[in-house]
mmCIF file with all atom_site columns, C-alpha atoms in Angstrom:
data_model
loop_
_atom_site.group_PDB
_atom_site.id
_atom_site.type_symbol
_atom_site.label_atom_id
_atom_site.label_alt_id
_atom_site.label_comp_id
_atom_site.label_asym_id
_atom_site.label_entity_id
_atom_site.label_seq_id
_atom_site.pdbx_PDB_ins_code
_atom_site.Cartn_x
_atom_site.Cartn_y
_atom_site.Cartn_z
_atom_site.occupancy
_atom_site.B_iso_or_equiv
_atom_site.pdbx_formal_charge
_atom_site.auth_seq_id
_atom_site.auth_comp_id
_atom_site.auth_asym_id
_atom_site.auth_atom_id
_atom_site.pdbx_PDB_model_num
ATOM 1   C CA . MET A 1 1   ? -9.786  -12.361 -3.994  1.00 54.00 ? 1105 MET A CA 1
ATOM 2   C CA . LYS A 1 2   ? -10.579 -13.506 -0.488  1.00 62.00 ? 1106 LYS A CA 1
ATOM 3   C CA . THR A 1 3   ? -10.718 -10.561 1.892   1.00 69.00 ? 1107 THR A CA 1
ATOM 4   C CA . LYS A 1 4   ? -11.877 -9.859  5.427   1.00 71.00 ? 1108 LYS A CA 1
ATOM 5   C CA . PHE A 1 5   ? -15.641 -10.490 5.633   1.00 73.00 ? 1109 PHE A CA 1
ATOM 6   C CA . SER A 1 6   ? -15.557 -11.561 1.940   1.00 76.00 ? 1110 SER A CA 1
ATOM 7   C CA . LYS A 1 7   ? -15.925 -7.944  0.831   1.00 74.00 ? 1111 LYS A CA 1
ATOM 8   C CA . GLN A 1 8   ? -15.034 -6.811  -2.645  1.00 73.00 ? 1112 GLN A CA 1
ATOM 9   C CA . ARG A 1 9   ? -12.108 -4.381  -2.527  1.00 73.00 ? 1113 ARG A CA 1
ATOM 10  C CA . HIS A 1 10  ? -10.796 -1.823  -4.959  1.00 71.00 ? 1114 HIS A CA 1
ATOM 11  C CA . VAL A 1 11  ? -7.031  -1.562  -4.959  1.00 72.00 ? 1115 VAL A CA 1
ATOM 12  C CA . GLU A 1 12  ? -5.190  1.375   -6.479  1.00 77.00 ? 1116 GLU A CA 1
ATOM 13  C CA . PHE A 1 13  ? -1.752  0.905   -8.018  1.00 78.00 ? 1117 PHE A CA 1
ATOM 14  C CA . PRO A 1 14  ? 0.490   3.392   -9.786  1.00 85.00 ? 1118 PRO A CA 1
ATOM 15  C CA . ALA A 1 15  ? 0.648   2.710   -13.520 1.00 91.00 ? 1119 ALA A CA 1
ATOM 16  C CA . SER A 1 16  ? 4.390   2.046   -13.248 1.00 92.00 ? 1120 SER A CA 1
ATOM 17  C CA . LEU A 1 17  ? 3.788   -0.753  -10.725 1.00 90.00 ? 1121 LEU A CA 1
ATOM 18  C CA . MET A 1 18  ? 1.002   -2.231  -12.852 1.00 91.00 ? 1122 MET A CA 1
ATOM 19  C CA . PHE A 1 19  ? 3.389   -2.279  -15.808 1.00 95.00 ? 1123 PHE A CA 1
ATOM 20  C CA . LYS A 1 20  ? 6.067   -4.090  -13.759 1.00 94.00 ? 1124 LYS A CA 1
ATOM 21  C CA . LEU A 1 21  ? 3.510   -6.633  -12.538 1.00 92.00 ? 1125 LEU A CA 1
ATOM 22  C CA . TYR A 1 22  ? 2.396   -7.199  -16.133 1.00 93.00 ? 1126 TYR A CA 1
ATOM 23  C CA . GLN A 1 23  ? 6.023   -7.676  -17.195 1.00 95.00 ? 1127 GLN A CA 1
ATOM 24  C CA . TYR A 1 24  ? 6.422   -10.250 -14.421 1.00 92.00 ? 1128 TYR A CA 1
ATOM 25  C CA . LEU A 1 25  ? 3.173   -11.974 -15.455 1.00 91.00 ? 1129 LEU A CA 1
ATOM 26  C CA . CYS A 1 26  ? 4.463   -12.371 -19.020 1.00 92.00 ? 1130 CYS A CA 1
ATOM 27  C CA . SER A 1 27  ? 8.077   -13.120 -18.097 1.00 93.00 ? 1131 SER A CA 1
ATOM 28  C CA . PRO A 1 28  ? 9.715   -16.300 -19.406 1.00 93.00 ? 1132 PRO A CA 1
ATOM 29  C CA . SER A 1 29  ? 10.699  -17.414 -15.894 1.00 90.00 ? 1133 SER A CA 1
ATOM 30  C CA . ARG A 1 30  ? 7.118   -17.117 -14.589 1.00 90.00 ? 1134 ARG A CA 1
ATOM 31  C CA . GLN A 1 31  ? 5.823   -18.922 -17.665 1.00 89.00 ? 1135 GLN A CA 1
ATOM 32  C CA . LYS A 1 32  ? 8.337   -21.713 -17.004 1.00 89.00 ? 1136 LYS A CA 1
ATOM 33  C CA . TYR A 1 33  ? 7.210   -22.013 -13.375 1.00 88.00 ? 1137 TYR A CA 1
ATOM 34  C CA . THR A 1 34  ? 3.537   -21.930 -14.393 1.00 86.00 ? 1138 THR A CA 1
ATOM 35  C CA . ALA A 1 35  ? 4.102   -24.872 -16.721 1.00 86.00 ? 1139 ALA A CA 1
ATOM 36  C CA . LYS A 1 36  ? 5.641   -26.866 -13.852 1.00 84.00 ? 1140 LYS A CA 1
ATOM 37  C CA . GLY A 1 37  ? 2.794   -26.801 -11.389 1.00 77.00 ? 1141 GLY A CA 1
ATOM 38  C CA . GLN A 1 38  ? -0.816  -26.341 -10.556 1.00 70.00 ? 1142 GLN A CA 1
ATOM 39  C CA . ASN A 1 39  ? -1.973  -22.748 -10.397 1.00 67.00 ? 1143 ASN A CA 1
ATOM 40  C CA . ASP A 1 40  ? -5.699  -23.396 -10.594 1.00 63.00 ? 1144 ASP A CA 1
ATOM 41  C CA . GLU A 1 41  ? -6.543  -20.212 -8.720  1.00 61.00 ? 1145 GLU A CA 1
ATOM 42  C CA . ARG A 1 42  ? -4.571  -18.155 -11.261 1.00 77.00 ? 1146 ARG A CA 1
ATOM 43  C CA . LYS A 1 43  ? -2.526  -16.392 -8.620  1.00 81.00 ? 1147 LYS A CA 1
ATOM 44  C CA . LEU A 1 44  ? 0.010   -13.824 -9.794  1.00 86.00 ? 1148 LEU A CA 1
ATOM 45  C CA . PHE A 1 45  ? 2.864   -14.801 -7.520  1.00 86.00 ? 1149 PHE A CA 1
ATOM 46  C CA . ILE A 1 46  ? 3.912   -18.415 -7.767  1.00 85.00 ? 1150 ILE A CA 1
ATOM 47  C CA . SER A 1 47  ? 6.796   -20.487 -6.476  1.00 85.00 ? 1151 SER A CA 1
ATOM 48  C CA . ARG A 1 48  ? 9.460   -22.177 -8.586  1.00 85.00 ? 1152 ARG A CA 1
ATOM 49  C CA . GLN A 1 49  ? 7.309   -25.285 -8.323  1.00 86.00 ? 1153 GLN A CA 1
ATOM 50  C CA . GLY A 1 50  ? 4.469   -23.423 -10.031 1.00 86.00 ? 1154 GLY A CA 1
ATOM 51  C CA . LYS A 1 51  ? 2.250   -23.316 -6.952  1.00 84.00 ? 1155 LYS A CA 1
ATOM 52  C CA . PRO A 1 52  ? 0.688   -20.138 -5.537  1.00 84.00 ? 1156 PRO A CA 1
ATOM 53  C CA . PHE A 1 53  ? 2.589   -18.604 -2.651  1.00 80.00 ? 1157 PHE A CA 1
ATOM 54  C CA . ASN A 1 54  ? 1.046   -19.370 0.699   1.00 78.00 ? 1158 ASN A CA 1
ATOM 55  C CA . SER A 1 55  ? -0.032  -16.239 2.587   1.00 75.00 ? 1159 SER A CA 1
ATOM 56  C CA . ASN A 1 56  ? 2.027   -17.477 5.581   1.00 79.00 ? 1160 ASN A CA 1
ATOM 57  C CA . THR A 1 57  ? 5.143   -17.445 3.392   1.00 79.00 ? 1161 THR A CA 1
ATOM 58  C CA . ILE A 1 58  ? 4.491   -13.855 2.380   1.00 76.00 ? 1162 ILE A CA 1
ATOM 59  C CA . GLU A 1 59  ? 3.835   -12.822 6.006   1.00 80.00 ? 1163 GLU A CA 1
ATOM 60  C CA . LYS A 1 60  ? 7.073   -14.549 7.056   1.00 85.00 ? 1164 LYS A CA 1
ATOM 61  C CA . SER A 1 61  ? 9.003   -12.593 4.420   1.00 85.00 ? 1165 SER A CA 1
ATOM 62  C CA . PHE A 1 62  ? 7.565   -9.291  5.648   1.00 84.00 ? 1166 PHE A CA 1
ATOM 63  C CA . SER A 1 63  ? 8.382   -10.332 9.209   1.00 87.00 ? 1167 SER A CA 1
ATOM 64  C CA . ASP A 1 64  ? 11.993  -11.067 8.238   1.00 90.00 ? 1168 ASP A CA 1
ATOM 65  C CA . ILE A 1 65  ? 12.314  -7.675  6.535   1.00 88.00 ? 1169 ILE A CA 1
ATOM 66  C CA . ARG A 1 66  ? 10.855  -5.975  9.608   1.00 86.00 ? 1170 ARG A CA 1
ATOM 67  C CA . LYS A 1 67  ? 13.399  -7.714  11.858  1.00 89.00 ? 1171 LYS A CA 1
ATOM 68  C CA . VAL A 1 68  ? 16.300  -6.467  9.727   1.00 90.00 ? 1172 VAL A CA 1
ATOM 69  C CA . ILE A 1 69  ? 14.970  -2.887  9.751   1.00 89.00 ? 1173 ILE A CA 1
ATOM 70  C CA . SER A 1 70  ? 14.279  -3.060  13.511  1.00 87.00 ? 1174 SER A CA 1
ATOM 71  C CA . GLY A 1 71  ? 17.839  -4.254  14.070  1.00 89.00 ? 1175 GLY A CA 1
ATOM 72  C CA . ARG A 1 72  ? 19.216  -1.183  12.315  1.00 89.00 ? 1176 ARG A CA 1
ATOM 73  C CA . TYR A 1 73  ? 16.656  1.345   13.540  1.00 87.00 ? 1177 TYR A CA 1
ATOM 74  C CA . ARG A 1 74  ? 15.689  0.688   17.165  1.00 86.00 ? 1178 ARG A CA 1
ATOM 75  C CA . ASP A 1 75  ? 12.674  3.019   17.020  1.00 85.00 ? 1179 ASP A CA 1
ATOM 76  C CA . PHE A 1 76  ? 11.131  1.117   14.109  1.00 83.00 ? 1180 PHE A CA 1
ATOM 77  C CA . ASN A 1 77  ? 8.090   -0.735  15.412  1.00 82.00 ? 1181 ASN A CA 1
ATOM 78  C CA . TYR A 1 78  ? 5.722   -0.914  12.484  1.00 80.00 ? 1182 TYR A CA 1
ATOM 79  C CA . ALA A 1 79  ? 3.778   -3.801  11.015  1.00 80.00 ? 1183 ALA A CA 1
ATOM 80  C CA . ILE A 1 80  ? 2.725   -4.352  7.409   1.00 78.00 ? 1184 ILE A CA 1
ATOM 81  C CA . HIS A 1 81  ? -0.870  -3.505  8.369   1.00 80.00 ? 1185 HIS A CA 1
ATOM 82  C CA . ASP A 1 82  ? 0.298   0.019   9.255   1.00 82.00 ? 1186 ASP A CA 1
ATOM 83  C CA . LEU A 1 83  ? 0.597   0.649   5.511   1.00 82.00 ? 1187 LEU A CA 1
ATOM 84  C CA . ARG A 1 84  ? -3.208  0.512   5.342   1.00 85.00 ? 1188 ARG A CA 1
ATOM 85  C CA . SER A 1 85  ? -3.461  3.492   7.717   1.00 87.00 ? 1189 SER A CA 1
ATOM 86  C CA . THR A 1 86  ? -0.749  5.328   5.798   1.00 86.00 ? 1190 THR A CA 1
ATOM 87  C CA . TYR A 1 87  ? -2.610  4.714   2.541   1.00 88.00 ? 1191 TYR A CA 1
ATOM 88  C CA . ALA A 1 88  ? -5.880  5.920   4.095   1.00 90.00 ? 1192 ALA A CA 1
ATOM 89  C CA . THR A 1 89  ? -4.321  9.085   5.495   1.00 90.00 ? 1193 THR A CA 1
ATOM 90  C CA . TYR A 1 90  ? -2.586  10.148  2.298   1.00 88.00 ? 1194 TYR A CA 1
ATOM 91  C CA . THR A 1 91  ? -5.517  9.141   0.103   1.00 91.00 ? 1195 THR A CA 1
ATOM 92  C CA . LEU A 1 92  ? -7.926  11.166  2.236   1.00 92.00 ? 1196 LEU A CA 1
ATOM 93  C CA . HIS A 1 93  ? -5.610  14.187  2.043   1.00 88.00 ? 1197 HIS A CA 1
ATOM 94  C CA . LYS A 1 94  ? -5.301  13.934  -1.751  1.00 90.00 ? 1198 LYS A CA 1
ATOM 95  C CA . LEU A 1 95  ? -9.062  13.412  -2.178  1.00 93.00 ? 1199 LEU A CA 1
ATOM 96  C CA . TRP A 1 96  ? -9.719  16.453  0.011   1.00 91.00 ? 1200 TRP A CA 1
ATOM 97  C CA . GLU A 1 97  ? -7.436  18.522  -2.236  1.00 90.00 ? 1201 GLU A CA 1
ATOM 98  C CA . GLU A 1 98  ? -9.143  17.190  -5.385  1.00 93.00 ? 1202 GLU A CA 1
ATOM 99  C CA . LYS A 1 99  ? -12.767 17.423  -4.194  1.00 92.00 ? 1203 LYS A CA 1
ATOM 100 C CA . GLY A 1 100 ? -12.454 20.548  -2.066  1.00 90.00 ? 1204 GLY A CA 1
ATOM 101 C CA . SER A 1 101 ? -14.682 18.925  0.534   1.00 91.00 ? 1205 SER A CA 1
ATOM 102 C CA . LEU A 1 102 ? -13.483 16.812  3.417   1.00 89.00 ? 1206 LEU A CA 1
ATOM 103 C CA . ARG A 1 103 ? -16.953 15.261  3.736   1.00 91.00 ? 1207 ARG A CA 1
ATOM 104 C CA . ALA A 1 104 ? -16.954 14.113  0.081   1.00 94.00 ? 1208 ALA A CA 1
ATOM 105 C CA . ALA A 1 105 ? -13.372 12.865  0.394   1.00 94.00 ? 1209 ALA A CA 1
ATOM 106 C CA . ALA A 1 106 ? -14.217 10.883  3.537   1.00 94.00 ? 1210 ALA A CA 1
ATOM 107 C CA . SER A 1 107 ? -17.217 9.290   1.847   1.00 94.00 ? 1211 SER A CA 1
ATOM 108 C CA . ILE A 1 108 ? -15.015 8.087   -1.017  1.00 93.00 ? 1212 ILE A CA 1
ATOM 109 C CA . LEU A 1 109 ? -12.377 6.852   1.432   1.00 93.00 ? 1213 LEU A CA 1
ATOM 110 C CA . GLN A 1 110 ? -15.005 4.916   3.401   1.00 92.00 ? 1214 GLN A CA 1
ATOM 111 C CA . GLU A 1 111 ? -15.912 3.038   0.233   1.00 89.00 ? 1215 GLU A CA 1
ATOM 112 C CA . LEU A 1 112 ? -12.276 2.457   -0.768  1.00 88.00 ? 1216 LEU A CA 1
ATOM 113 C CA . MET A 1 113 ? -11.381 1.113   2.675   1.00 88.00 ? 1217 MET A CA 1
ATOM 114 C CA . GLY A 1 114 ? -14.512 -1.051  2.916   1.00 86.00 ? 1218 GLY A CA 1
ATOM 115 C CA . HIS A 1 115 ? -15.581 0.447   6.235   1.00 88.00 ? 1219 HIS A CA 1
ATOM 116 C CA . ASN A 1 116 ? -19.140 -0.508  7.256   1.00 87.00 ? 1220 ASN A CA 1
ATOM 117 C CA . SER A 1 117 ? -19.399 2.432   9.610   1.00 89.00 ? 1221 SER A CA 1
ATOM 118 C CA . PHE A 1 118 ? -18.274 6.007   9.124   1.00 90.00 ? 1222 PHE A CA 1
ATOM 119 C CA . THR A 1 119 ? -16.835 5.785   12.650  1.00 90.00 ? 1223 THR A CA 1
ATOM 120 C CA . SER A 1 120 ? -13.922 3.760   11.259  1.00 90.00 ? 1224 SER A CA 1
ATOM 121 C CA . THR A 1 121 ? -13.250 6.390   8.609   1.00 92.00 ? 1225 THR A CA 1
ATOM 122 C CA . PHE A 1 122 ? -13.733 9.324   10.964  1.00 91.00 ? 1226 PHE A CA 1
ATOM 123 C CA . LYS A 1 123 ? -10.427 8.687   12.771  1.00 90.00 ? 1227 LYS A CA 1
ATOM 124 C CA . TYR A 1 124 ? -8.638  9.602   9.529   1.00 89.00 ? 1228 TYR A CA 1
ATOM 125 C CA . VAL A 1 125 ? -10.772 12.746  9.176   1.00 89.00 ? 1229 VAL A CA 1
ATOM 126 C CA . GLU A 1 126 ? -9.799  13.813  12.707  1.00 87.00 ? 1230 GLU A CA 1
ATOM 127 C CA . PHE A 1 127 ? -6.132  13.150  11.966  1.00 85.00 ? 1231 PHE A CA 1
ATOM 128 C CA . ILE A 1 128 ? -6.232  15.101  8.708   1.00 82.00 ? 1232 ILE A CA 1
ATOM 129 C CA . GLU A 1 129 ? -8.003  18.035  10.338  1.00 81.00 ? 1233 GLU A CA 1
ATOM 130 C CA . SER A 1 130 ? -5.467  18.230  13.148  1.00 79.00 ? 1234 SER A CA 1
ATOM 131 C CA . ASN A 1 131 ? -2.428  17.619  10.949  1.00 77.00 ? 1235 ASN A CA 1
ATOM 132 C CA . SER A 1 132 ? -3.259  19.303  7.633   1.00 70.00 ? 1236 SER A CA 1
ATOM 133 C CA . LEU A 1 133 ? -0.615  21.995  8.099   1.00 69.00 ? 1237 LEU A CA 1
ATOM 134 C CA . MET A 1 134 ? 2.009   19.374  8.869   1.00 72.00 ? 1238 MET A CA 1
ATOM 135 C CA . LEU A 1 135 ? 1.022   17.355  5.784   1.00 67.00 ? 1239 LEU A CA 1
ATOM 136 C CA . GLU A 1 136 ? 1.180   20.431  3.570   1.00 73.00 ? 1240 GLU A CA 1
ATOM 137 C CA . HIS A 1 137 ? 4.652   21.178  4.906   1.00 70.00 ? 1241 HIS A CA 1
ATOM 138 C CA . ALA A 1 138 ? 5.739   17.555  4.277   1.00 73.00 ? 1242 ALA A CA 1
ATOM 139 C CA . ASP A 1 139 ? 4.420   17.740  0.691   1.00 75.00 ? 1243 ASP A CA 1
ATOM 140 C CA . HIS A 1 140 ? 6.242   21.039  0.169   1.00 74.00 ? 1244 HIS A CA 1
ATOM 141 C CA . MET A 1 141 ? 9.507   19.598  1.520   1.00 74.00 ? 1245 MET A CA 1
ATOM 142 C CA . SER A 1 142 ? 9.095   16.507  -0.671  1.00 76.00 ? 1246 SER A CA 1
ATOM 143 C CA . ASP A 1 143 ? 8.703   18.756  -3.721  1.00 77.00 ? 1247 ASP A CA 1
ATOM 144 C CA . ILE A 1 144 ? 11.851  20.665  -2.785  1.00 76.00 ? 1248 ILE A CA 1
ATOM 145 C CA . PHE A 1 145 ? 13.854  17.449  -2.318  1.00 74.00 ? 1249 PHE A CA 1
ATOM 146 C CA . GLN A 1 146 ? 12.656  16.125  -5.679  1.00 75.00 ? 1250 GLN A CA 1
ATOM 147 C CA . LEU A 1 147 ? 13.517  19.425  -7.339  1.00 76.00 ? 1251 LEU A CA 1
ATOM 148 C CA . PHE A 1 148 ? 17.075  19.181  -6.083  1.00 73.00 ? 1252 PHE A CA 1
ATOM 149 C CA . GLY A 1 149 ? 17.439  15.467  -6.812  1.00 63.00 ? 1253 GLY A CA 1
ATOM 150 C CA . GLY A 1 150 ? 17.232  14.036  -3.315  1.00 55.00 ? 1254 GLY A CA 1
ATOM 151 C CA . SER A 1 151 ? 17.702  14.790  0.327   1.00 48.00 ? 1255 SER A CA 1
ATOM 152 C CA . ASN A 1 152 ? 21.412  15.571  0.012   1.00 49.00 ? 1256 ASN A CA 1
ATOM 153 C CA . GLY A 1 153 ? 20.817  18.363  -2.510  1.00 45.00 ? 1257 GLY A CA 1
ATOM 154 C CA . GLU A 1 154 ? 22.901  16.732  -5.274  1.00 47.00 ? 1258 GLU A CA 1
ATOM 155 C CA . LYS A 1 155 ? 21.678  16.783  -8.863  1.00 44.00 ? 1259 LYS A CA 1
#
């Protein structure tokens, strides 16, 4: 796929999401739309005319969603690109737990994120170091909420 600076990227997906994407790929409605149009690039998401979605269309959809959320929650001022930082932060934390070494975890994250320089990755290391207690507490609270079936304590 075309990416910034034409770099190859590795993208991680939960197995459940991969299964849903596969179901969509094989779905009768997608097959019907594929037969209608030209999908020479073999894109996953296509329009009802059988053409690949334009990246501007996808950006517009995310923008519309953001406007609705911002209308309901005045303090919400996030962009879709912020998910990249969120992914990096949580991935670095999990890798640190798995590897037992923040240096090894950061090296893996640098490769996953496609950073040329460790300087770009280091901001996540600094954040993790200064916020590791907070993240552990958030993980613990998440486990408690899941144990009790949600934030309202109902089972």
